PDB file of C-alpha atoms and ligand atoms in Angstrom:
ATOM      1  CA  UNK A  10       0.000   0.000   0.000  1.00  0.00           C
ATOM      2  CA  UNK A  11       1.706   3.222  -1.530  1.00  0.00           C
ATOM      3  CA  UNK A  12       0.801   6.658  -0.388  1.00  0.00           C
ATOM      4  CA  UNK A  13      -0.732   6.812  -3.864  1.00  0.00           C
ATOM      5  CA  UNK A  14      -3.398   4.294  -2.233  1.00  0.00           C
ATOM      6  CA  UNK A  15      -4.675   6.354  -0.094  1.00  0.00           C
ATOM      7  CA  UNK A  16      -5.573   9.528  -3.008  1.00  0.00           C
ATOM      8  CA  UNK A  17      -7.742   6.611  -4.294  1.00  0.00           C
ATOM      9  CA  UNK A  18      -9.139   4.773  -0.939  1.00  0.00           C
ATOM     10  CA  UNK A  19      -8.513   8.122   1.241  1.00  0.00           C
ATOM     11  CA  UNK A  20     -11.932   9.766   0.226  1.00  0.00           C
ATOM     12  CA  UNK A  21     -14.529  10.313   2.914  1.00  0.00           C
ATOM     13  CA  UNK A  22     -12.046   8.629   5.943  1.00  0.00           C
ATOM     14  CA  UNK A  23     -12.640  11.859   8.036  1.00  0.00           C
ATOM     15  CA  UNK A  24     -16.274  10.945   8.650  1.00  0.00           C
ATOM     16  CA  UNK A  25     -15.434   6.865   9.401  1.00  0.00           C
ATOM     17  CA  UNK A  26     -12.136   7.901  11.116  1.00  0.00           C
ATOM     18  CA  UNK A  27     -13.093  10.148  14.292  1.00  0.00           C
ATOM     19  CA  UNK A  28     -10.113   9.747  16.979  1.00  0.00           C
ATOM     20  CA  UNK A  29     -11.699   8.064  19.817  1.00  0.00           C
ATOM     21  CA  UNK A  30     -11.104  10.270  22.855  1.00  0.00           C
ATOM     22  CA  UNK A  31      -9.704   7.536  25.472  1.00  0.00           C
ATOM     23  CA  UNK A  32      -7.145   6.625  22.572  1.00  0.00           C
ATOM     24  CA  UNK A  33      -6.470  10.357  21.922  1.00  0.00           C
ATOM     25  CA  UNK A  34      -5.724  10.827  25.979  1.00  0.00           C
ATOM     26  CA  UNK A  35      -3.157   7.692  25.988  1.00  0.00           C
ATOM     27  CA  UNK A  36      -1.586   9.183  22.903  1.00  0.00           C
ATOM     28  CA  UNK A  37      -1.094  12.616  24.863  1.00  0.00           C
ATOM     29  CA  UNK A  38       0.222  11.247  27.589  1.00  0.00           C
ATOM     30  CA  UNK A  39       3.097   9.201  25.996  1.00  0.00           C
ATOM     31  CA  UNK A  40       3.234  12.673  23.988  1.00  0.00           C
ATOM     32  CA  UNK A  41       3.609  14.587  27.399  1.00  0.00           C
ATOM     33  CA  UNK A  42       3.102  18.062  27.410  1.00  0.00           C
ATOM     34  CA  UNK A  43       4.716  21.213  26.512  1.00  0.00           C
ATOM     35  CA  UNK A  44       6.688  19.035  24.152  1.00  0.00           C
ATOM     36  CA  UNK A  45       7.413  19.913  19.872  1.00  0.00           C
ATOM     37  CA  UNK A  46       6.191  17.458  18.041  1.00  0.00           C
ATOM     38  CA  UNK A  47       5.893  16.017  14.307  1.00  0.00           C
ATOM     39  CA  UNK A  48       3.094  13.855  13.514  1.00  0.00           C
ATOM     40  CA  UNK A  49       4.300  11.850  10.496  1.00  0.00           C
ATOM     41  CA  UNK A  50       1.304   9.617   8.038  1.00  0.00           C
ATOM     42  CA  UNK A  51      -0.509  12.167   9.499  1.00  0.00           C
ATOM     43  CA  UNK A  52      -3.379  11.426   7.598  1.00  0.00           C
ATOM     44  CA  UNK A  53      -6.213  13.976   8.274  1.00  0.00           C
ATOM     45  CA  UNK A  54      -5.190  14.880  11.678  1.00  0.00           C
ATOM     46  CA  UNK A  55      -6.448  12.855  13.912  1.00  0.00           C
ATOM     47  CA  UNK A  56      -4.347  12.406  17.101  1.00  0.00           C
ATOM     48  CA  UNK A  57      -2.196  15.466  16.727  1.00  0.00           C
ATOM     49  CA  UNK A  58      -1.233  16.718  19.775  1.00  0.00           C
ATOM     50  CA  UNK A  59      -1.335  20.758  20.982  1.00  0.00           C
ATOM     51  CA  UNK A  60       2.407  20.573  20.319  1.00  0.00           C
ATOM     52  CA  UNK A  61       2.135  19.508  17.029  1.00  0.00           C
ATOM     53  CA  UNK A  62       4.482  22.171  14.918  1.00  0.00           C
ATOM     54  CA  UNK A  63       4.046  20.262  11.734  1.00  0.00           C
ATOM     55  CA  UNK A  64       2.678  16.969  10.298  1.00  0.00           C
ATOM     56  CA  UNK A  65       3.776  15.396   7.567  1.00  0.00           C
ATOM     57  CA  UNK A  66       1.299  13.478   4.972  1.00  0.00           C
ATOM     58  CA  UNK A  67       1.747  11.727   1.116  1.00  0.00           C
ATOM     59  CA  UNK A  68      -1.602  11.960   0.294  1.00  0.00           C
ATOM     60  CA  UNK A  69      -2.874  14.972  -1.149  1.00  0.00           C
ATOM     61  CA  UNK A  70      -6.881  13.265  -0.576  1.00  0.00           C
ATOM     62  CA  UNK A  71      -5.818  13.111   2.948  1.00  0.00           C
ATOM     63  CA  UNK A  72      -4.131  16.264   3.399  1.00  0.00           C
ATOM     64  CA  UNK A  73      -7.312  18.222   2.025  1.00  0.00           C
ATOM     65  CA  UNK A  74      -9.374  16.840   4.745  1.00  0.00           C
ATOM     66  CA  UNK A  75      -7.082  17.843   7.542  1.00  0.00           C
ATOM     67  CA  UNK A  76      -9.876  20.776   9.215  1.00  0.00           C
ATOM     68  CA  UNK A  77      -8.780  24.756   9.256  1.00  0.00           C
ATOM     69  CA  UNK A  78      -6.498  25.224  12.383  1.00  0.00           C
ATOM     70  CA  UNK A  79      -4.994  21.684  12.282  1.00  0.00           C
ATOM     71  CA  UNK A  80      -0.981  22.062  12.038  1.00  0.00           C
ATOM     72  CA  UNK A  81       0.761  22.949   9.039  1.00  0.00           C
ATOM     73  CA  UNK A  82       1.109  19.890   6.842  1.00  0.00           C
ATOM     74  CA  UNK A  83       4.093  19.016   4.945  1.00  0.00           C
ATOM     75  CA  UNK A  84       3.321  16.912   1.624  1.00  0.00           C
ATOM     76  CA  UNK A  85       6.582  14.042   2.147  1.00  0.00           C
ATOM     77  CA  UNK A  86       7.449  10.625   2.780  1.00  0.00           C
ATOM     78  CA  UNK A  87       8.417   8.868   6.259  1.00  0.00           C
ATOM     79  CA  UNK A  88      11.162   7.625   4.643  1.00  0.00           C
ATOM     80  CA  UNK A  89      12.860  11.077   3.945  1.00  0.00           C
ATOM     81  CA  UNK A  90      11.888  13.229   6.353  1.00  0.00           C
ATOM     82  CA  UNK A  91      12.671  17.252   4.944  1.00  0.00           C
ATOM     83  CA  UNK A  92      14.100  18.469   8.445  1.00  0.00           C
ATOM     84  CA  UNK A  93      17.076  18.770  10.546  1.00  0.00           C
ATOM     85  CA  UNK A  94      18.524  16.284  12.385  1.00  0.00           C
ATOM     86  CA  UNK A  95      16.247  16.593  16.732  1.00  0.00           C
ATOM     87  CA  UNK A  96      14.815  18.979  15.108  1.00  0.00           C
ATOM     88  CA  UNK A  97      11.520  17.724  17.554  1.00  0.00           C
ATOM     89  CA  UNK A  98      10.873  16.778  20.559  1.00  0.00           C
ATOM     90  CA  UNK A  99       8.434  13.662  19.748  1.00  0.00           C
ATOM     91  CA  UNK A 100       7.798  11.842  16.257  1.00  0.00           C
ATOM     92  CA  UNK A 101       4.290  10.465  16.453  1.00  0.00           C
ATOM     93  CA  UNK A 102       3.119   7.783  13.940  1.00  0.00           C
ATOM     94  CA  UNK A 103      -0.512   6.460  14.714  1.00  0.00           C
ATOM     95  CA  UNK A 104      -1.427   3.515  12.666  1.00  0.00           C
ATOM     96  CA  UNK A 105       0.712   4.084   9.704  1.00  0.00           C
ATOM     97  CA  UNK A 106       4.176   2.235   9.485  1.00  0.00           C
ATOM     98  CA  UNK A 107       2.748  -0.846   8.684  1.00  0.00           C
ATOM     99  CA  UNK A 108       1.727   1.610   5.130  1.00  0.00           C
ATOM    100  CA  UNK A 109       5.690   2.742   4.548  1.00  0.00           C
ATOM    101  CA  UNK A 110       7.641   1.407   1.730  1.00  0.00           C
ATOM    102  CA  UNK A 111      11.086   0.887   3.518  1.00  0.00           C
ATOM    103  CA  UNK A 112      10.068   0.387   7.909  1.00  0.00           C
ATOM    104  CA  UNK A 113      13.952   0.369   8.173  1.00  0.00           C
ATOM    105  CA  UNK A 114      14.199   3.880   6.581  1.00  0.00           C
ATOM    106  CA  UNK A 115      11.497   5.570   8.216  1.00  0.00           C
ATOM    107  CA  UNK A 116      11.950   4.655  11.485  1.00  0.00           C
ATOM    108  CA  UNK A 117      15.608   5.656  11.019  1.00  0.00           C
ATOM    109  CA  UNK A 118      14.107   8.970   9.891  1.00  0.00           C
ATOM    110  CA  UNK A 119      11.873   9.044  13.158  1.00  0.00           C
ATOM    111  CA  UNK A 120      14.792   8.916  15.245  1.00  0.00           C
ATOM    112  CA  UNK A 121      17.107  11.079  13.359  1.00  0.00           C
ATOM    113  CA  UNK A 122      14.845  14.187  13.824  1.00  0.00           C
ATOM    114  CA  UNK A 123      13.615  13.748  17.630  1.00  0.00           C
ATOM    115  CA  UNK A 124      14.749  12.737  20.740  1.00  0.00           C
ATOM    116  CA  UNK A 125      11.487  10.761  21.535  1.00  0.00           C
ATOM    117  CA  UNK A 126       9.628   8.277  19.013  1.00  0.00           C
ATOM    118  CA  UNK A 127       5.677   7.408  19.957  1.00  0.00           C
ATOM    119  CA  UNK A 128       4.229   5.172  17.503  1.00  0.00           C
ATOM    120  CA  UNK A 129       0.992   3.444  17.168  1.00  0.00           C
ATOM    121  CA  UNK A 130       0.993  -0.349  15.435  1.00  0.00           C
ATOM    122  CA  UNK A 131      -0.487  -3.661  16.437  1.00  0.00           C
ATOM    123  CA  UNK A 132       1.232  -6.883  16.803  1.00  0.00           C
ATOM    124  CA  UNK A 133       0.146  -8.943  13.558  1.00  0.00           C
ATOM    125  CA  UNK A 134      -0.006 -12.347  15.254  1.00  0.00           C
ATOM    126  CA  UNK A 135      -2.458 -10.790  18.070  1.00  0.00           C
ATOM    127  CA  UNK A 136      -5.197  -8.897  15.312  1.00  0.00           C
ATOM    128  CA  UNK A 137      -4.884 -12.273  13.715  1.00  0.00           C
ATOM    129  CA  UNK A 138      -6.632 -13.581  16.426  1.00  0.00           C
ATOM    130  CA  UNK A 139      -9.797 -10.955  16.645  1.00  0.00           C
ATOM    131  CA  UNK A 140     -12.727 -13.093  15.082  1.00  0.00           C
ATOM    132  CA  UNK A 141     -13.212 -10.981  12.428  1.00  0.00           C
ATOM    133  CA  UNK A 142      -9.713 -12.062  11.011  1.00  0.00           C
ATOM    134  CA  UNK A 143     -10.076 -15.225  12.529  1.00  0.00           C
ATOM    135  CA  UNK A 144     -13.085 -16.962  11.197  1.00  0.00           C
ATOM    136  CA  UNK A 145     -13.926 -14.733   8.380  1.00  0.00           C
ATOM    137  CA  UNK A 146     -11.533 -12.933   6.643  1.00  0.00           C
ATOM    138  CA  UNK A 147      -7.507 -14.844   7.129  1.00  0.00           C
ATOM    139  CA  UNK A 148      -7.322 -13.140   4.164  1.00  0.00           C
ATOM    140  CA  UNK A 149      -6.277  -9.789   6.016  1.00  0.00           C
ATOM    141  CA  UNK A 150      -3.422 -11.786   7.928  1.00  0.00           C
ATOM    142  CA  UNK A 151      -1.596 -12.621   5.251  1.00  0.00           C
ATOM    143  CA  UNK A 152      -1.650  -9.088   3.769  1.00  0.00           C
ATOM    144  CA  UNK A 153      -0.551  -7.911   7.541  1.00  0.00           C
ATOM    145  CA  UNK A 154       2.260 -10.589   7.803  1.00  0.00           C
ATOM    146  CA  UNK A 155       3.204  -8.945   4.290  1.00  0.00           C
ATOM    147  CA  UNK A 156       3.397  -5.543   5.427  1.00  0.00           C
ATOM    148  CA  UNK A 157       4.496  -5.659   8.713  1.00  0.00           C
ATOM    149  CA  UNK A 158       7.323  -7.150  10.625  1.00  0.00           C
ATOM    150  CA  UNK A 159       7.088  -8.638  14.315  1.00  0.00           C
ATOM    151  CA  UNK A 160       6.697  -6.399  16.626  1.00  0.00           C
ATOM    152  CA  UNK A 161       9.645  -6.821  18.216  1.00  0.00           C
ATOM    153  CA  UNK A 162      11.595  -5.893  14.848  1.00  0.00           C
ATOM    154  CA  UNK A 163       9.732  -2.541  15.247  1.00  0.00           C
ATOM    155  CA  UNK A 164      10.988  -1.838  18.970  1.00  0.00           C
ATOM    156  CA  UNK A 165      14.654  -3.350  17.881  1.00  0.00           C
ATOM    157  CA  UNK A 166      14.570  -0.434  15.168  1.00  0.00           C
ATOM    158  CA  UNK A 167      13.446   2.170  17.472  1.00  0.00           C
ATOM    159  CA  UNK A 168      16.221   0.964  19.764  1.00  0.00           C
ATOM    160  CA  UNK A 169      13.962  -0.573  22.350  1.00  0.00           C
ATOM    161  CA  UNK A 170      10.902   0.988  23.285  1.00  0.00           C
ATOM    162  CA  UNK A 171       8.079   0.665  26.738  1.00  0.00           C
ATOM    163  CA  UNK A 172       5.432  -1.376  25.065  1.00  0.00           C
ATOM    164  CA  UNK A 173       1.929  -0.294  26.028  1.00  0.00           C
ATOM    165  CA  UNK A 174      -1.559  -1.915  25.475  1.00  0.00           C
ATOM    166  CA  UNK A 175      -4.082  -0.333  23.924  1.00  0.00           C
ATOM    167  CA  UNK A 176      -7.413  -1.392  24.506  1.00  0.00           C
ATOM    168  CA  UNK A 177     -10.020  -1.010  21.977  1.00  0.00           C
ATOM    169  CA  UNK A 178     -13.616   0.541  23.355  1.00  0.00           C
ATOM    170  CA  UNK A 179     -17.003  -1.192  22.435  1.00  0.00           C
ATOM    171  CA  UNK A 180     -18.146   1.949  21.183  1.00  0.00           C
ATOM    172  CA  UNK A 181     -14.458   3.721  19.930  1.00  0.00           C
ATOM    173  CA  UNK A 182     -15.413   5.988  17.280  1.00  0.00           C
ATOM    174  CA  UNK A 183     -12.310   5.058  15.331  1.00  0.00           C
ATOM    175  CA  UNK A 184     -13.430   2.755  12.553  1.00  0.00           C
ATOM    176  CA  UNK A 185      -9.948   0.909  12.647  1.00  0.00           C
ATOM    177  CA  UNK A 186      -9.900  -2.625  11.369  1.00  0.00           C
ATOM    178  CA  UNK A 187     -10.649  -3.878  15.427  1.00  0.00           C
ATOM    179  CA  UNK A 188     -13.060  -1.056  16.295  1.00  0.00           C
ATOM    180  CA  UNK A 189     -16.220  -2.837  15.736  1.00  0.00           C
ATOM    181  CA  UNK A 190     -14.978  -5.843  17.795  1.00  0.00           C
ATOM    182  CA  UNK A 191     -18.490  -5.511  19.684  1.00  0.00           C
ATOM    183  CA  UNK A 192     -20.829  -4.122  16.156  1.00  0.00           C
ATOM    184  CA  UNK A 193     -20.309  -6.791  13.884  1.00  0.00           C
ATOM    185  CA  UNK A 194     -23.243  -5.932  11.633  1.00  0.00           C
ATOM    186  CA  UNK A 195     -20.605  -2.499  10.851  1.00  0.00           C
ATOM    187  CA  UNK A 196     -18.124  -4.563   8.697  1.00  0.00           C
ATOM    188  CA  UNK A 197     -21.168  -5.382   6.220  1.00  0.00           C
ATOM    189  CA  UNK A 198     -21.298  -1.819   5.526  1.00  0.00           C
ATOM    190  CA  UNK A 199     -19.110  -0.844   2.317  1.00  0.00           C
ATOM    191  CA  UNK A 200     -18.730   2.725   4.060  1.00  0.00           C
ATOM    192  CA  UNK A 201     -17.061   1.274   7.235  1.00  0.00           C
ATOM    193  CA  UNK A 202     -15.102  -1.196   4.838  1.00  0.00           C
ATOM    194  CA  UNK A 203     -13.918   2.038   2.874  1.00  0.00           C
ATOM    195  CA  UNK A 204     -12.435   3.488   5.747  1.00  0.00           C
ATOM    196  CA  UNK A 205     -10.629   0.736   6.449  1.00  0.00           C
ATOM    197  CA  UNK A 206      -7.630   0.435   4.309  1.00  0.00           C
ATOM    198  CA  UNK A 207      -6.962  -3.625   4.342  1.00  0.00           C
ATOM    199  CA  UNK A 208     -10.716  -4.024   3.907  1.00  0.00           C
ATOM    200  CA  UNK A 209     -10.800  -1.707   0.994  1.00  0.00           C
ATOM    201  CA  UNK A 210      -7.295  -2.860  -0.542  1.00  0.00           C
ATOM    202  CA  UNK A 211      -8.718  -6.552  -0.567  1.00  0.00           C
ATOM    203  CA  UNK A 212     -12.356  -5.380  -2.239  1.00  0.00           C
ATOM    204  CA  UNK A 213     -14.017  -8.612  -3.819  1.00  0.00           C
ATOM    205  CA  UNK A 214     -11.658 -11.082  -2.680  1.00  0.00           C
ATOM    206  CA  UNK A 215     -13.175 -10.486   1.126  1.00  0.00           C
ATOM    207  CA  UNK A 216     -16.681 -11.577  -0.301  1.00  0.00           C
ATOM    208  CA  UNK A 217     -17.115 -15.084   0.498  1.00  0.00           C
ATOM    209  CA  UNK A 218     -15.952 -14.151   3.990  1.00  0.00           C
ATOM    210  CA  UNK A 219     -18.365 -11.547   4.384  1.00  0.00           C
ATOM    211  CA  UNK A 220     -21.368 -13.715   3.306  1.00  0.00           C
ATOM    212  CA  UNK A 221     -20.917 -16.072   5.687  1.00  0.00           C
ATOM    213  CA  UNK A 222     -20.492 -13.513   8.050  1.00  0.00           C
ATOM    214  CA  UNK A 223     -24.201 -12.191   7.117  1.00  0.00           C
ATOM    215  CA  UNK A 224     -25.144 -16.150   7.153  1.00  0.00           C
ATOM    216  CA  UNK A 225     -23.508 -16.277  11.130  1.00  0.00           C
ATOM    217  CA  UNK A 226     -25.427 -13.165  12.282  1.00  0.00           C
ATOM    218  CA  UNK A 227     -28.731 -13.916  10.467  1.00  0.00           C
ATOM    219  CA  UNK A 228     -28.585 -17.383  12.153  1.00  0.00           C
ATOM    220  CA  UNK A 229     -27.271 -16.009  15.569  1.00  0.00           C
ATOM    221  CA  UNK A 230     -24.398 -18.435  15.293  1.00  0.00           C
ATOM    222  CA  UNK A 231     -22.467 -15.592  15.313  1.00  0.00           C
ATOM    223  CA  UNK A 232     -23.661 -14.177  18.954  1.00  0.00           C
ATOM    224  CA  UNK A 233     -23.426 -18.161  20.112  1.00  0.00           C
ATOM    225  CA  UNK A 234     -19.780 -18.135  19.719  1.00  0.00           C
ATOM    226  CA  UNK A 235     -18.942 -14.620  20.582  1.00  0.00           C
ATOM    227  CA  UNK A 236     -21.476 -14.488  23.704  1.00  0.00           C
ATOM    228  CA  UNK A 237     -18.643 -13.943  26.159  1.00  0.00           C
ATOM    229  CA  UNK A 238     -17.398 -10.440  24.155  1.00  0.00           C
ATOM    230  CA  UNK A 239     -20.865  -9.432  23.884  1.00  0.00           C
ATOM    231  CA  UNK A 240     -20.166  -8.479  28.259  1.00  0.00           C
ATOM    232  CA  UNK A 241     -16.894  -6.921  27.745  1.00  0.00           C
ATOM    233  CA  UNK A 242     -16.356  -2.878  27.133  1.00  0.00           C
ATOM    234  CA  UNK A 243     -12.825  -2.999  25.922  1.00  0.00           C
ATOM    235  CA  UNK A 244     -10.580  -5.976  24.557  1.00  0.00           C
ATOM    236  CA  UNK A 245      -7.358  -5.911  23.980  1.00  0.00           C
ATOM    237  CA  UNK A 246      -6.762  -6.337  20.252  1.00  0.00           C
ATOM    238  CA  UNK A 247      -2.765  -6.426  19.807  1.00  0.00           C
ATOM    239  CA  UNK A 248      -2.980  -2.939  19.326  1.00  0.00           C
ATOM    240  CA  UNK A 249       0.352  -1.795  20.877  1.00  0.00           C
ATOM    241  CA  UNK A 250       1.546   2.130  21.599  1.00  0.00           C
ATOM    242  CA  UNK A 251       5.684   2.013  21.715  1.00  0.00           C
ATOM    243  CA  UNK A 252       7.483   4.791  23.361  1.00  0.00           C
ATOM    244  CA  UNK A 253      11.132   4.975  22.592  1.00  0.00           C
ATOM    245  CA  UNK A 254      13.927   7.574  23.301  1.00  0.00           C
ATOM    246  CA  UNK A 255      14.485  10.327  25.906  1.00  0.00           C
TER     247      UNK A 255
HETATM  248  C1  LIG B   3      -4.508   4.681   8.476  1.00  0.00           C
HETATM  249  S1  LIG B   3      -3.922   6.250   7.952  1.00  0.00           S
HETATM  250  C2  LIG B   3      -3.527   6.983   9.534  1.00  0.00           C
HETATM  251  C3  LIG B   3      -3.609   8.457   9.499  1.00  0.00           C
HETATM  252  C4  LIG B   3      -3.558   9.123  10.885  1.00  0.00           C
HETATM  253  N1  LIG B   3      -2.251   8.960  11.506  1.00  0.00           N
HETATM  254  C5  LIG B   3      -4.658   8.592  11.759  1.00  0.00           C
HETATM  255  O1  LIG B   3      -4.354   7.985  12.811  1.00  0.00           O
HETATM  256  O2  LIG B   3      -5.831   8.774  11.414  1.00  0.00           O
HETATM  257  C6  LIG B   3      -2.309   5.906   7.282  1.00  0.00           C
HETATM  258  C7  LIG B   3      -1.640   7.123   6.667  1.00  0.00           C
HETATM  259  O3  LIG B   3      -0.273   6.815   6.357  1.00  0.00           O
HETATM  260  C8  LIG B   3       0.056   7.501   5.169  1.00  0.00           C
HETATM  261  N2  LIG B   3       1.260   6.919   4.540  1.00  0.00           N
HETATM  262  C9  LIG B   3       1.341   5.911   3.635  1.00  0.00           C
HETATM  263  N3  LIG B   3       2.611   5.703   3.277  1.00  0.00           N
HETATM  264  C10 LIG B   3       3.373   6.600   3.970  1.00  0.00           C
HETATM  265  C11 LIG B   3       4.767   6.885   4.033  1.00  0.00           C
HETATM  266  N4  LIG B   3       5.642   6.182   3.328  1.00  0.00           N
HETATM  267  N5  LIG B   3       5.179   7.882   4.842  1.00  0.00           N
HETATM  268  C12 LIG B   3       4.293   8.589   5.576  1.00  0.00           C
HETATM  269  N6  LIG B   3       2.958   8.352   5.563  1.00  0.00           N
HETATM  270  C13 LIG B   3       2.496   7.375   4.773  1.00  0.00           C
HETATM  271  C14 LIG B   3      -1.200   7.357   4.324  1.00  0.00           C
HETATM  272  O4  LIG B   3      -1.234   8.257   3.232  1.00  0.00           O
HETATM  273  C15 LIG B   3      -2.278   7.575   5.360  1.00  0.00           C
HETATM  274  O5  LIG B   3      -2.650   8.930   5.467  1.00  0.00           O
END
C-alpha cells in the first residue's frame, strides 16, 4: 500500500475515522506536554497533539481533509523526512508504518529528527486472532504478515521501546480494522469497509468471507460463539503504543 493508495481509498475517511477520545488521551500522555512534536502519516489529523508544529502526509486526498487550524502539513514521505537532524521533541506515527515502503528507513528517519519516538501499530499475530480475522476474513493476515514485521523488529529499530496496550472501546469511534470488535453488523457496511484500508485494498476477494459472516449473524451463530465479548467494554486487540527515546 503506496501513499498513492490512499488519493484513491482516502476519500470520505474523516467521517469513518473520528479519533476516539480515550485513545487520543493515551496518545497525549506518551506525547507529554509542553513538548514539539511532528506527527508523520498524518493522515487527516487525527491524534495530533497541541504541540504539534508540523505533520507530515503523502496523500494529497488526505491532506485536504485535515480541518482549518490543524498544524501545518508538509506533503513528504516517512522515509525522507525534509528536516534537521532533533529537530523535535516527539515523532508520532498512529497507525501508519505498517503503510511505509522501507520500515527500516522511516523509522531511522523518526529517530534522526527527535529525541522521543511514539508510535501506534499492532502486533500482527495478536489482530490475527480478533474473530473478524479469525473466522472470516484470514485473508487480512496474510496481507498484515506482508506488510508488517514482528513487533519486536519494530521496537529493535526504534532501539527498544516501553510497550503499552491499547485497549479497543465497544463503542471507539475510530473505525480501525478492530473497532467494531463488539458491532459486527458495521463490517457489512461498504462505508465502514472504505475506511478501512486492508478491507478496501482486498475489495471482492473479502466476499465469500463476508457472506458467511451475514449467514452467522442472520442465524445467531455468530452471537453463540462470541457471547462472552458481547459483556466486555474494551478488549485488547494487539494494538500496541511504543514509546522509545528520551
Ligand atoms: C490509516 S492512515 C492513519 C492516518 C492518521 N495517523 C490517523 O491515525 O488517522 C495511514 C496514513 O499513512 C500515510 N502513509 C502511507 N505511506 C506513507 C509513508 N511512506 N510515509 C508517511 N505516511 C504514509 C497514508 O497516506 C495515510 O494517510
Amino acid at each position: 500500500v503506496t501513499a498513492a493508495r490512499y488519493d484513491e481509498i482516502g476519500r470520505g475517511y474523516a467521517q469513518v475515522r473520528r479519533p476516539d477520545p480515550r485513545i487520543a488521551r493515551q496518545i497525549e500522555q506518551a506525547v507529554g506536554s509542553g513538548r514539539t512534536v511532528i506527527n508523520v502519516g498524518a493522515g487527516t489529523g487525527s491524534y495530533e497533539p497541541p504541540g504539534t508544529v508540523v505533520a507530515v502526509e503523502p496523500s494529497a486526498v488526505m491532506i485536504a481533509q485535515r480541518p482549518p487550524g490543524a498544524a501545518p502539513c508538509v506533503q513528504a514521505m516517512a522515509e525522507a523526512l525534509p528536516f534537521g537532524d532533533g529537530a523535535f521533541d516527539v515523532a508520532l506515527a498512529v497507525l501508519t508504518i505498517h503503510h511505509w515502503s522501507n520500515l527500516e528507513a522511516g523509522i531511522g528517519e523518526l529517530r534522526r529528527v527527535a529525541r522521543r519516538q511514539v508510535v501506534l501499530a499492532f502486533d500482527v499475530e495478536e489482530t490475527g486472532e480478533f474473530w473478524l480475522a479469525r473466522d472470516y476474513l484470514p485473508e487480512v493476515v496474510e496481507l498484515d504478515r506482508k506488510r508488517l514485521p514482528p513487533l519486536e523488529r519494530v521496537v529493535e529499530l526504534l532501539g527498544g521501546a516501553l510497550v503499552e496496550a491499547v485497549p479497543v472501546p465497544h463503542d471507539c469511534t475510530d473505525g480501525f480494522f478492530g473497532a467494531y470488535w463488539r458491532r459486527p453488523e458495521a463490517y457489512l457496511d461498504p462505508a465502514v469497509r472504505a475506511g478501512i484500508s486492508t478491507l478496501a485494498v482486498l475489495g471482492d476477494a473479502l466476499r465469500p468471507g463476508l457472506d458467511r459472516l451475514a449467514a452467522d449473524l442472520a442465524s445467531g451463530a455468530w452471537r453463540q460463539r462470541n457471547a462472552a465479548l458481547l459483556e466486555l467494554d474494551e478488549v485488547d486487540l494487539g494494538y500496541r503504543l511504543l514509546i522509545a527515546g528520551t
